[in-house]
Amino acid sequence: MFQKSKKNTLLNTIFDNDSLLKYYLDLSLDILCIIDLDGKIVYTNQSFHNTTNYESIDVFEKQFTHFVSPKDQSKLVSILSKLKEDKEAVSLISNRFVTKDGNEKWFSWNIVYDKKHDLIFLSARDITLMHDNQEQLRFFSTAFDKAKDAILIAKNIGTLDNPNPSIVYVNQTFIDYSGYQIEDIIGQNPRIMRGKNKNAVTQKKMKQALKNWESIDVEVKNQTKTGEDIWVSLSISPIANDEGVFTHWISIQKDITTRVLKEQQLKMFESIVTNSQESVIITAAEPIDYPKGPKIVYVNDAFCELTGYTKAEAIGNTPGILQGELTSVEAKNNIKKSLENWQPIQQDVLNYKKNGESFWIDLSIVPVADKNGWFTHWISIQRDITERVKLQEALEKDVLKRTKELERSNQKLETFASVASHDLKAPLRMINSYLTLLRKRLFKKLGDVAMNSTYKEEMEYLNFAQQGTKNAYDLVQGILEYSQIKSEEDTWKIIDLNKKVDNITLLLKKDISLAAATINYNNLPKVKGNKTQLQQLFQNLISNALKFRGDNPCEINISCERSKDGYLFSVQDNGIGIKAGDENIIFNLFSRGKTNKKFEGQGIGLSLCKEIVKNHSGNIWVESTVDKGSTFYFTINT
Ligand code: ADP
């Protein structure tokens, strides 16, 4: 449409006064606009006005760029200035045009320079819709690609009645979880995802839905490209075109492998618990105000069988229903404490059945926490140990009975030994006294010379008889001492062993000087024990070392070091030593070694030492080499 202005002349020149041409231009569906070389609008057609809502008066002689969105102006300005320079170029450009109501419309411009009139012709199409569609598509495609769920779009390449899907699109999530690349999957039938997995029921369902163009939600076991099983939830919907004809399917897929595996595991656990031979109770986590709470939420069949309560009777109640008169307070307190501290516990408890019958259980209670660490339940497993407890009680009774019997017989034995020894010692002392008297009388009557020459043999018989009596006396004394060794811990005292050994060396002074012995000891500890017994222990070992000395001057070393549980002592000598094989038997009552034929003794000393050490929670043993010496080791762990 022309403006009545000075430019009319120019426009008339352009159109050669051809009003028909102008008329046709106004009829054109394309948007037309003519601008001069300064960029000012000199002509706009009807289509321009219809599309932009501007009237001629709004745009005439205004800068064309003024109507273009500021975002696109610079590009247009550079194109126009290039056109102005070249004066012959043709250019294509899409930009946003600001309409009269302030909206932006996308126009695709064809710009031509008119040499004859030195004007620029711009013709355009409104591509807003197309642009918006493209934009929307870009939008969807980005949204699809960013979607957390996998998306697959398949096109029907079969008929409507006999559809056949072929994949045309998959998003990034699909690629990530399936392992397939775009080129592997486009053009394939979605059943490729199934891999080697078969599930006739779901397959049939899906086929049916596909055929009927119906939506379907299913859970299927698929396989990744590398053959790994994955559980997927599929939501498939058909898509129709503008005419309402179904052309595609869209399938939204969710990897639910973790959930399915968890469910399977849960099912497995549930079946284990349900079928367990052991009674299982699950309670709420709180209130732990025992014995009122927590409430039972589940019991298995074994529980019902063991207790006689039905599930309905147990659920909603508390495990307190199982306790009764003789359930120990200590056990109840232990359980309470562990519940308060959310700690697992194992405890033997006496429980009661519904019918009042008592039974013993080995109870294990553990707290169960959710993934955030909050305790939600307690699981308690009860193993019926009534038989075991009964057996144990019977065993304990038996042991008690036997111990009493043993104590009685030990006491009898002790009394016997001490009475027998006492009673034997008197006649032995008497025999010895009479033999001494007899010897004295004979000496008096016959004189020294006759006794040592004429009656030498008779004198020897007398010596043998007296020696025998002495041996018998020592033996009886030894038995008496052995029978009197008792633990008597309550009489124990702290004993300074350095002082004890000082004492012993005084007692054995005669033997020590006879053996020309040196006894080395210092830093012996103070230990808790029985005074007499410890004296006897050291005295026996030192006497033996003196007795079983060799030809060299006798040297005895007594030392001590701390051990794991107490003290380790050693009494070392340089005597005749002990034959290999005798090391253990010499600690037995009346046992003597093979190397000592010429030495007197009853074989009681070391067995006394063994009993004393045992009383002080220790051990005794010997290491020895014949002709080199022996070391007796013993521990005291008091
Ligand atoms: P006895 O000394 O009366 O024989 P013991 O029970 O004290 O009885 O000793 C048992 C045996 O152990 C001794 O007969 C001897 O053979 C051996 N024995 C004990 N102490 C030593 C020692 N220090 N050196 C060599 N042999 C020893």
XYZ file of C-alpha atoms and ligand atoms in Angstrom:
665
model
C 0.000 0.000 0.000
C 1.410 3.372 -0.914
C 1.749 6.370 1.261
C 0.802 9.694 -0.130
C 4.157 11.351 0.232
C 7.123 12.575 -1.707
C 8.138 8.972 -2.204
C 5.049 8.246 -4.175
C 6.820 9.485 -7.195
C 9.600 7.023 -6.534
C 7.224 4.162 -6.043
C 5.315 5.092 -9.127
C 8.574 4.884 -10.911
C 9.198 1.424 -9.451
C 5.868 0.095 -10.397
C 5.854 2.063 -13.673
C 2.452 3.336 -12.666
C 1.288 -0.234 -13.044
C -1.590 -0.354 -10.573
C -2.259 -3.962 -11.515
C 1.196 -4.963 -10.322
C 0.597 -3.178 -7.058
C -2.703 -4.929 -6.791
C -1.057 -8.329 -7.308
C 1.651 -7.541 -4.812
C -0.994 -6.809 -2.243
C -2.635 -10.115 -3.019
C 0.613 -12.064 -2.476
C 0.705 -14.340 0.573
C 4.394 -13.552 0.970
C 5.332 -10.633 3.145
C 6.843 -7.908 1.009
C 8.795 -4.870 2.006
C 10.879 -2.420 0.007
C 13.520 -0.274 1.651
C 15.839 2.385 0.262
C 19.589 2.325 0.563
C 19.359 4.135 3.914
C 17.316 1.231 5.236
C 14.043 3.152 5.359
C 10.814 1.352 4.508
C 9.172 2.719 1.365
C 6.667 -0.050 0.674
C 4.925 -2.846 2.574
C 2.231 -5.112 1.142
C -1.064 -6.259 2.635
C 0.399 -9.568 3.805
C 3.044 -7.597 5.763
C 0.290 -5.647 7.486
C -1.787 -8.751 8.185
C 1.136 -10.592 9.718
C 2.678 -7.744 11.710
C -0.517 -5.766 12.493
C 1.302 -2.584 11.438
C -0.397 -0.171 9.096
C 1.552 1.643 6.372
C 1.640 4.759 8.459
C 3.347 2.879 11.302
C 6.253 1.745 9.209
C 6.625 4.158 6.322
C 9.989 5.887 6.189
C 11.004 4.094 9.408
C 14.251 2.136 9.622
C 13.558 -1.478 8.676
C 16.043 -2.734 11.301
C 14.057 -0.885 13.939
C 11.347 -3.603 13.634
C 13.745 -6.493 13.900
C 14.352 -7.985 17.342
C 17.470 -6.423 18.937
C 18.854 -9.986 19.221
C 19.003 -10.297 15.435
C 19.726 -6.688 14.447
C 23.490 -6.764 14.137
C 23.423 -9.689 11.701
C 20.838 -7.925 9.526
C 22.736 -4.622 9.604
C 25.890 -6.309 8.353
C 23.963 -8.042 5.525
C 22.303 -4.783 4.453
C 25.555 -2.822 4.473
C 27.193 -5.566 2.396
C 24.287 -5.392 -0.075
C 24.719 -1.641 -0.250
C 28.362 -2.089 -1.105
C 28.057 -4.963 -3.587
C 24.785 -3.728 -5.064
C 23.986 -7.043 -6.600
C 23.989 -9.720 -3.936
C 20.994 -11.790 -2.908
C 20.765 -12.953 0.646
C 18.698 -15.278 2.839
C 18.218 -14.717 6.541
C 15.845 -15.767 9.302
C 15.171 -13.404 12.156
C 12.661 -12.322 14.706
C 10.351 -9.470 13.670
C 8.652 -7.454 16.384
C 4.940 -7.081 15.570
C 2.825 -4.123 16.569
C 1.504 -5.920 19.671
C 5.104 -6.509 20.836
C 5.305 -10.230 19.959
C 8.162 -11.704 18.043
C 7.560 -13.638 14.854
C 10.110 -15.665 12.971
C 10.414 -14.469 9.318
C 12.578 -16.098 6.714
C 13.731 -13.239 4.418
C 14.858 -13.268 0.817
C 16.719 -10.007 0.230
C 17.359 -8.742 -3.317
C 19.046 -5.576 -4.467
C 17.251 -3.728 -7.295
C 19.931 -2.116 -9.415
C 17.525 -0.192 -11.596
C 15.895 1.725 -8.730
C 18.640 1.476 -6.115
C 16.183 -0.145 -3.743
C 16.211 -3.313 -1.654
C 13.380 -5.841 -2.001
C 12.640 -8.030 0.970
C 10.167 -10.863 0.740
C 9.484 -13.157 3.704
C 7.511 -16.132 4.984
C 6.217 -16.413 8.527
C 8.037 -19.491 9.886
C 7.078 -18.925 13.505
C 5.045 -22.120 13.698
C 7.751 -24.218 12.081
C 10.338 -22.612 14.270
C 8.250 -23.256 17.386
C 7.780 -26.867 16.320
C 11.479 -27.258 15.818
C 12.078 -25.590 19.117
C 9.607 -27.911 20.756
C 11.282 -30.873 19.131
C 14.665 -29.725 20.364
C 13.058 -29.264 23.738
C 11.607 -32.764 23.815
C 14.734 -34.337 22.511
C 16.789 -32.594 25.230
C 14.235 -33.528 27.859
C 14.250 -37.128 26.634
C 18.004 -37.248 26.707
C 18.129 -35.792 30.187
C 15.336 -38.054 31.456
C 16.303 -40.472 34.212
C 14.105 -43.150 32.684
C 15.141 -44.831 29.488
C 12.980 -43.872 26.512
C 12.559 -45.858 23.337
C 10.400 -44.869 20.371
C 9.511 -47.448 17.764
C 7.779 -46.924 14.452
C 5.262 -49.367 13.054
C 6.703 -50.851 9.881
C 3.969 -53.452 9.637
C 0.287 -52.900 8.997
C -2.246 -51.583 11.473
C -3.655 -55.095 11.982
C -0.312 -56.758 12.030
C 2.023 -54.190 13.571
C 5.778 -54.599 13.617
C 7.856 -52.152 15.673
C 11.206 -50.836 14.551
C 13.249 -48.660 16.890
C 13.687 -45.075 15.685
C 14.866 -43.353 18.849
C 16.495 -44.171 22.158
C 17.678 -41.655 24.746
C 20.984 -41.443 26.580
C 19.688 -43.275 29.691
C 18.686 -46.187 27.480
C 22.187 -46.301 25.975
C 23.739 -46.071 29.448
C 21.845 -48.943 31.015
C 21.505 -51.249 28.016
C 25.042 -50.984 26.734
C 23.695 -50.725 23.159
C 24.923 -47.888 20.956
C 22.555 -45.923 18.686
C 23.889 -47.730 15.609
C 23.274 -51.151 17.254
C 19.687 -50.445 18.058
C 18.080 -48.138 15.472
C 16.019 -50.174 13.007
C 15.892 -53.182 15.371
C 12.778 -54.799 16.797
C 12.592 -53.937 20.538
C 12.538 -57.654 21.286
C 16.332 -57.553 20.804
C 16.378 -56.307 24.405
C 15.069 -59.605 25.645
C 18.337 -61.380 24.882
C 18.141 -65.013 25.819
C 15.479 -64.456 28.463
C 12.066 -65.952 27.883
C 8.895 -65.410 29.767
C 6.009 -66.751 27.714
C 3.330 -65.038 29.827
C 4.672 -61.455 29.597
C 5.631 -61.927 25.959
C 2.116 -62.981 25.093
C 0.658 -60.025 27.013
C 2.917 -57.545 25.215
C 2.201 -59.021 21.806
C -1.515 -58.771 22.457
C -1.279 -55.129 23.600
C 0.838 -54.264 20.559
C -1.656 -55.853 18.217
C -4.591 -54.058 19.835
C -2.698 -50.742 20.023
C -3.233 -50.679 23.788
C -0.993 -49.276 26.507
C 0.696 -51.808 28.746
C 2.804 -51.760 31.932
C 4.959 -54.814 32.509
C 8.094 -55.874 34.353
C 10.460 -57.970 32.264
C 13.872 -59.514 32.564
C 15.976 -58.116 29.737
C 19.601 -58.427 28.873
C 22.235 -55.783 28.267
C 24.327 -55.949 25.122
C 26.951 -57.913 27.098
C 24.355 -60.479 28.195
C 23.869 -59.293 31.776
C 20.378 -59.766 33.153
C 18.528 -56.567 34.082
C 15.043 -56.164 35.395
C 13.092 -53.407 33.629
C 9.670 -51.929 34.173
C 8.175 -51.021 30.793
C 5.359 -48.600 30.175
C 4.425 -48.808 26.499
C 1.902 -46.473 24.859
C 0.898 -46.211 21.204
C 1.168 -42.813 19.455
C -1.265 -41.663 16.767
C -0.686 -39.051 14.052
C -2.882 -35.996 13.391
C -5.397 -38.174 11.601
C -5.664 -40.459 14.620
C -3.818 -43.326 12.941
C -1.408 -45.199 15.206
C 2.100 -44.934 13.848
C 4.541 -45.286 16.780
C 5.000 -46.602 20.277
C 6.795 -44.903 23.093
C 8.228 -47.075 25.785
C 9.441 -45.623 29.092
C 11.783 -48.035 30.812
C 13.072 -48.106 34.356
C 15.972 -50.254 35.546
C 14.467 -51.977 38.591
C 17.154 -54.653 38.957
C 18.185 -53.522 42.445
C 14.574 -53.463 43.636
C 13.740 -56.857 42.099
C 16.885 -58.462 43.510
C 16.062 -56.982 46.909
C 12.513 -58.292 46.653
C 13.809 -61.718 45.671
C 16.237 -61.638 48.576
C 13.467 -60.537 50.913
C 11.257 -63.358 49.663
C 14.110 -65.768 50.252
C 14.657 -64.449 53.785
C 10.949 -64.557 54.439
C 10.784 -68.159 53.321
C 13.814 -69.008 55.486
C 12.200 -67.359 58.510
C 8.807 -68.898 57.817
C 10.221 -72.369 57.372
C 12.870 -72.095 60.061
C 12.832 -74.834 62.686
C 13.769 -72.197 65.209
C 11.169 -69.970 66.725
C 11.351 -66.399 65.365
C 9.709 -63.293 66.783
C 9.900 -59.861 65.173
C 8.897 -56.941 67.320
C 8.651 -53.213 66.734
C 11.747 -51.314 67.805
C 9.955 -49.355 70.483
C 8.811 -48.887 73.165
C 11.589 -50.813 74.817
C 9.917 -50.376 78.161
C 10.395 -54.033 78.956
C 8.429 -56.227 79.698
C 5.448 -54.229 78.447
C 6.850 -53.468 75.016
C 7.923 -53.781 72.265
C 4.979 -55.302 70.507
C 5.197 -58.447 68.423
C 4.585 -57.858 64.717
C 5.509 -61.305 63.413
C 5.964 -64.868 64.638
C 6.747 -67.914 62.526
C 5.156 -71.372 62.622
C 7.963 -72.769 64.785
C 7.095 -70.165 67.429
C 3.480 -71.299 67.497
C 4.531 -74.922 67.709
C 6.980 -74.241 70.549
C 4.816 -71.954 72.673
C 1.285 -73.059 71.870
C 0.242 -69.467 71.078
C -1.454 -68.847 67.727
C -0.154 -66.063 65.491
C -3.231 -63.973 66.235
C -2.672 -64.380 69.982
C 0.999 -63.428 69.752
C 0.856 -60.496 67.341
C 0.127 -57.250 69.155
C 1.207 -58.802 72.427
C 4.749 -58.526 73.848
C 7.367 -61.249 74.357
C 6.626 -60.731 78.054
C 3.814 -63.288 77.667
C 6.511 -65.959 77.574
C 7.929 -65.099 80.974
C 6.824 -66.445 84.271
C 7.475 -66.984 87.920
C 10.881 -68.646 87.596
C 12.273 -66.583 84.722
C 15.452 -65.190 86.228
C 15.491 -61.505 87.121
C 19.124 -61.389 86.019
C 18.223 -62.654 82.532
C 15.396 -60.121 82.288
C 17.723 -57.297 83.345
C 20.365 -58.370 80.830
C 17.791 -58.253 78.046
C 16.496 -54.878 79.219
C 19.998 -53.428 79.274
C 20.808 -54.605 75.754
C 17.506 -53.271 74.407
C 18.142 -49.894 75.997
C 21.560 -49.726 74.352
C 20.395 -51.114 70.993
C 22.848 -53.949 71.427
C 22.420 -57.560 70.305
C 22.236 -60.129 73.091
C 22.400 -63.870 73.594
C 20.894 -65.217 76.775
C 19.567 -68.488 78.165
C 16.071 -67.847 79.537
C 13.382 -69.938 81.143
C 10.139 -69.322 79.247
C 6.585 -70.540 79.622
C 4.212 -72.031 77.064
C 0.593 -70.980 76.814
C -0.347 -74.036 78.887
C 2.047 -72.984 81.664
C 4.689 -75.598 80.908
C 8.207 -74.166 81.253
C 10.987 -74.571 78.712
C 14.516 -73.292 78.313
C 15.559 -71.232 75.312
C 18.806 -69.898 73.990
C 17.599 -66.429 73.025
C 19.357 -64.230 70.430
C 18.053 -60.727 69.907
C 19.399 -58.360 67.260
C 18.229 -54.871 66.303
C 17.387 -54.168 62.655
C 18.119 -50.742 61.207
C 16.816 -49.108 58.046
C 19.137 -47.646 55.417
C 19.381 -44.378 57.359
C 20.549 -46.217 60.449
C 17.259 -45.895 62.383
C 16.350 -49.016 64.323
C 12.997 -50.265 63.164
C 12.634 -53.765 64.654
C 14.074 -56.409 66.911
C 14.489 -59.942 65.616
C 14.614 -62.585 68.262
C 15.424 -66.217 67.597
C 14.679 -68.799 70.251
C 16.302 -72.191 70.240
C 14.673 -74.728 72.545
C 17.476 -75.940 74.816
C 15.324 -77.628 77.462
C 16.950 -81.003 76.800
C 20.432 -79.512 76.982
C 19.664 -77.671 80.223
C 18.128 -80.798 81.753
C 21.201 -82.801 80.789
C 23.455 -80.098 82.176
C 21.514 -79.987 85.429
C 21.714 -83.768 85.700
C 25.426 -83.594 84.966
C 25.989 -80.883 87.546
C 24.079 -82.914 90.129
C 26.181 -85.945 89.261
C 29.419 -83.949 89.502
C 28.322 -82.539 92.853
C 27.495 -86.007 94.117
C 30.786 -87.426 92.921
C 32.757 -84.506 94.329
C 31.153 -85.075 97.690
C 31.930 -88.783 97.456
C 35.494 -87.976 96.470
C 35.848 -85.485 99.284
C 34.567 -88.120 101.685
C 36.946 -90.790 100.386
C 39.845 -88.295 100.299
C 39.141 -87.384 103.845
C 39.024 -91.059 104.774
C 42.301 -91.638 102.925
C 43.913 -88.664 104.612
C 42.780 -89.839 108.041
C 43.939 -93.341 107.211
C 47.349 -92.136 106.011
C 47.905 -89.895 108.990
C 46.661 -92.470 111.513
C 48.607 -95.271 109.829
C 51.761 -93.157 109.659
C 51.451 -92.037 113.252
C 50.787 -95.559 114.425
C 53.619 -96.947 112.302
C 56.097 -94.333 113.444
C 55.793 -95.366 117.104
C 56.746 -99.072 116.635
C 59.529 -98.041 114.224
C 60.887 -95.606 116.768
C 60.665 -98.418 119.327
C 62.522 -100.931 117.095
C 65.209 -98.318 116.494
C 65.551 -97.564 120.198
C 65.893 -101.267 121.059
C 68.413 -101.803 118.276
C 70.457 -98.844 119.564
C 70.176 -100.231 123.069
C 71.212 -103.696 121.849
C 74.255 -102.228 120.076
C 75.268 -100.306 123.195
C 74.884 -103.431 125.413
C 76.869 -105.568 123.013
C 79.651 -102.996 122.862
C 79.670 -102.869 126.598
C 79.774 -106.657 126.993
C 82.045 -107.614 124.134
C 84.165 -104.498 123.727
C 85.104 -102.459 120.635
C 87.759 -104.799 119.286
C 85.661 -107.963 119.373
C 82.717 -106.127 117.864
C 84.782 -104.807 114.962
C 86.612 -108.084 114.241
C 85.009 -111.265 115.730
C 81.414 -110.062 115.471
C 81.920 -107.895 112.385
C 79.253 -109.762 110.365
C 76.662 -109.634 113.202
C 77.419 -105.935 113.570
C 76.657 -105.438 109.861
C 73.278 -107.228 110.303
C 72.527 -104.856 113.115
C 73.454 -101.853 110.918
C 71.197 -103.137 108.108
C 68.345 -103.593 110.564
C 68.776 -100.055 111.892
C 69.145 -98.551 108.408
C 65.972 -100.419 107.344
C 64.135 -99.025 110.300
C 65.327 -95.505 109.419
C 64.212 -95.970 105.803
C 60.820 -97.257 106.937
C 60.523 -94.267 109.292
C 61.425 -91.770 106.489
C 58.924 -93.454 104.193
C 56.137 -93.206 106.720
C 57.056 -89.560 107.391
C 57.016 -88.862 103.621
C 53.582 -90.447 103.202
C 52.306 -88.385 106.087
C 53.574 -85.155 104.543
C 52.206 -86.092 101.106
C 48.768 -86.810 102.482
C 48.724 -83.507 104.298
C 49.274 -81.293 101.268
C 46.126 -79.264 100.751
C 45.276 -76.062 98.954
C 43.974 -74.088 101.947
C 44.116 -70.844 99.995
C 42.540 -68.897 102.817
C 45.671 -69.382 104.928
C 48.004 -68.072 102.232
C 50.354 -65.222 103.002
C 52.851 -63.088 101.137
C 56.121 -64.905 101.505
C 59.518 -63.384 100.944
C 61.354 -66.169 99.132
C 64.798 -64.636 99.647
C 64.234 -64.977 103.401
C 62.789 -68.446 102.948
C 65.891 -69.680 101.103
C 68.137 -67.951 103.714
C 66.335 -70.046 106.280
C 66.731 -73.264 104.322
C 70.476 -72.738 103.881
C 70.745 -72.456 107.674
C 68.777 -75.671 108.160
C 70.879 -77.501 105.582
C 74.151 -75.991 106.815
C 75.648 -79.398 107.582
C 74.805 -80.889 104.159
C 76.014 -77.734 102.416
C 79.395 -77.827 104.055
C 79.637 -81.590 103.465
C 79.073 -80.977 99.783
C 81.298 -77.872 99.817
C 78.415 -76.282 97.971
C 77.802 -72.703 96.906
C 74.187 -71.649 96.589
C 73.566 -68.510 94.516
C 70.270 -66.679 94.729
C 69.125 -63.112 94.991
C 66.231 -61.002 93.867
C 63.776 -63.795 94.565
C 60.282 -62.315 94.661
C 57.633 -62.186 97.334
C 54.818 -64.505 96.378
C 51.444 -65.359 97.801
C 51.212 -68.938 99.004
C 51.364 -71.537 101.722
C 54.398 -70.880 103.915
C 55.173 -74.475 104.901
C 54.595 -75.844 101.431
C 56.849 -73.286 99.727
C 59.553 -73.976 102.306
C 59.221 -77.714 101.583
C 59.352 -77.108 97.823
C 62.623 -75.154 97.915
C 64.092 -77.382 100.607
C 63.392 -80.596 98.653
C 64.923 -79.200 95.464
C 68.017 -77.824 97.243
C 68.467 -81.062 99.241
C 68.233 -83.095 96.031
C 70.795 -80.857 94.331
C 73.116 -81.379 97.295
C 72.363 -85.107 97.461
C 72.760 -85.894 93.765
C 75.988 -83.923 93.423
C 78.835 -85.034 91.214
C 82.571 -85.079 91.832
C 83.059 -81.363 91.214
C 82.384 -78.818 93.947
C 78.609 -78.462 94.087
C 77.130 -75.239 92.710
C 73.447 -74.409 92.936
C 71.857 -71.410 91.188
C 68.319 -70.344 92.080
C 66.737 -67.708 89.905
C 63.358 -66.306 88.962
C 61.769 -64.298 86.175
C 58.266 -62.972 85.592
C 56.094 -65.171 83.389
C 52.793 -64.501 81.635
C 50.670 -65.423 84.655
C 53.130 -65.260 87.547
C 56.727 -66.372 88.126
C 59.050 -68.918 86.556
C 61.666 -70.306 88.961
C 64.708 -72.475 88.224
C 66.953 -74.494 90.545
C 70.067 -75.455 88.638
C 72.846 -77.820 89.798
C 76.005 -79.344 88.342
C 75.284 -82.825 89.726
C 74.976 -86.300 88.283
C 72.023 -85.433 86.033
C 69.008 -87.556 85.107
C 68.911 -90.263 82.463
C 66.864 -89.450 79.389
C 63.392 -90.940 79.824
C 63.409 -90.482 83.601
C 62.469 -86.774 83.463
C 58.763 -87.402 83.827
C 58.603 -90.482 86.029
C 60.677 -88.969 88.838
C 57.724 -86.751 89.764
C 55.577 -89.818 90.488
C 55.163 -91.034 94.050
C 57.900 -93.551 95.049
C 59.665 -93.169 91.662
C 63.416 -92.824 91.621
C 65.840 -92.288 88.778
C 68.269 -94.859 87.377
C 71.390 -92.767 88.047
C 71.054 -92.683 91.805
C 71.473 -96.243 93.044
C 74.013 -95.196 95.663
C 71.877 -92.370 97.058
C 69.376 -92.858 99.807
C 65.765 -91.846 99.313
C 62.113 -92.862 99.161
C 61.031 -91.272 95.875
C 58.580 -88.965 97.631
C 60.324 -85.529 97.552
C 59.561 -84.561 93.939
C 55.981 -85.851 94.079
C 55.549 -83.546 97.089
C 57.022 -80.687 95.014
C 54.605 -81.489 92.181
C 51.579 -81.362 94.510
C 52.758 -78.097 96.103
C 53.301 -76.422 92.720
C 49.892 -77.682 91.541
C 48.355 -76.117 94.646
C 49.872 -72.794 93.593
C 48.426 -73.077 90.066
C 51.792 -73.906 88.555
C 53.771 -76.581 86.765
C 57.048 -78.341 87.411
C 59.476 -79.990 84.988
C 63.168 -80.752 84.617
C 65.831 -80.416 81.928
C 68.925 -82.465 82.558
C 72.095 -83.980 81.062
C 73.796 -86.939 82.755
C 77.065 -85.915 84.473
C 76.478 -82.261 83.645
C 73.626 -81.357 85.936
C 69.897 -80.682 86.134
C 67.679 -77.633 86.135
C 64.306 -77.933 87.825
C 61.800 -75.344 86.559
C 58.511 -74.500 88.204
C 55.925 -71.780 87.958
C 53.856 -70.133 90.680
C 50.775 -68.359 89.389
C 49.089 -66.990 92.480
P 64.421 -89.280 96.334
O 65.345 -88.134 96.333
O 64.018 -89.712 97.679
O 64.856 -90.394 95.453
P 62.719 -87.530 94.915
O 61.277 -87.613 94.582
O 63.195 -86.314 95.605
O 63.047 -88.819 95.701
O 63.497 -87.698 93.602
C 63.157 -88.684 92.686
C 64.339 -89.015 91.824
O 64.654 -87.924 90.989
C 65.578 -89.246 92.584
O 65.663 -90.573 93.062
C 66.642 -88.973 91.524
O 66.820 -90.080 90.662
C 66.030 -87.891 90.740
N 66.531 -86.551 91.145
C 65.890 -85.664 91.926
N 66.619 -84.558 92.039
C 67.734 -84.730 91.319
C 68.913 -83.936 91.046
N 69.040 -82.700 91.520
N 69.871 -84.450 90.260
C 69.735 -85.692 89.747
N 68.673 -86.495 89.968
C 67.683 -86.016 90.731
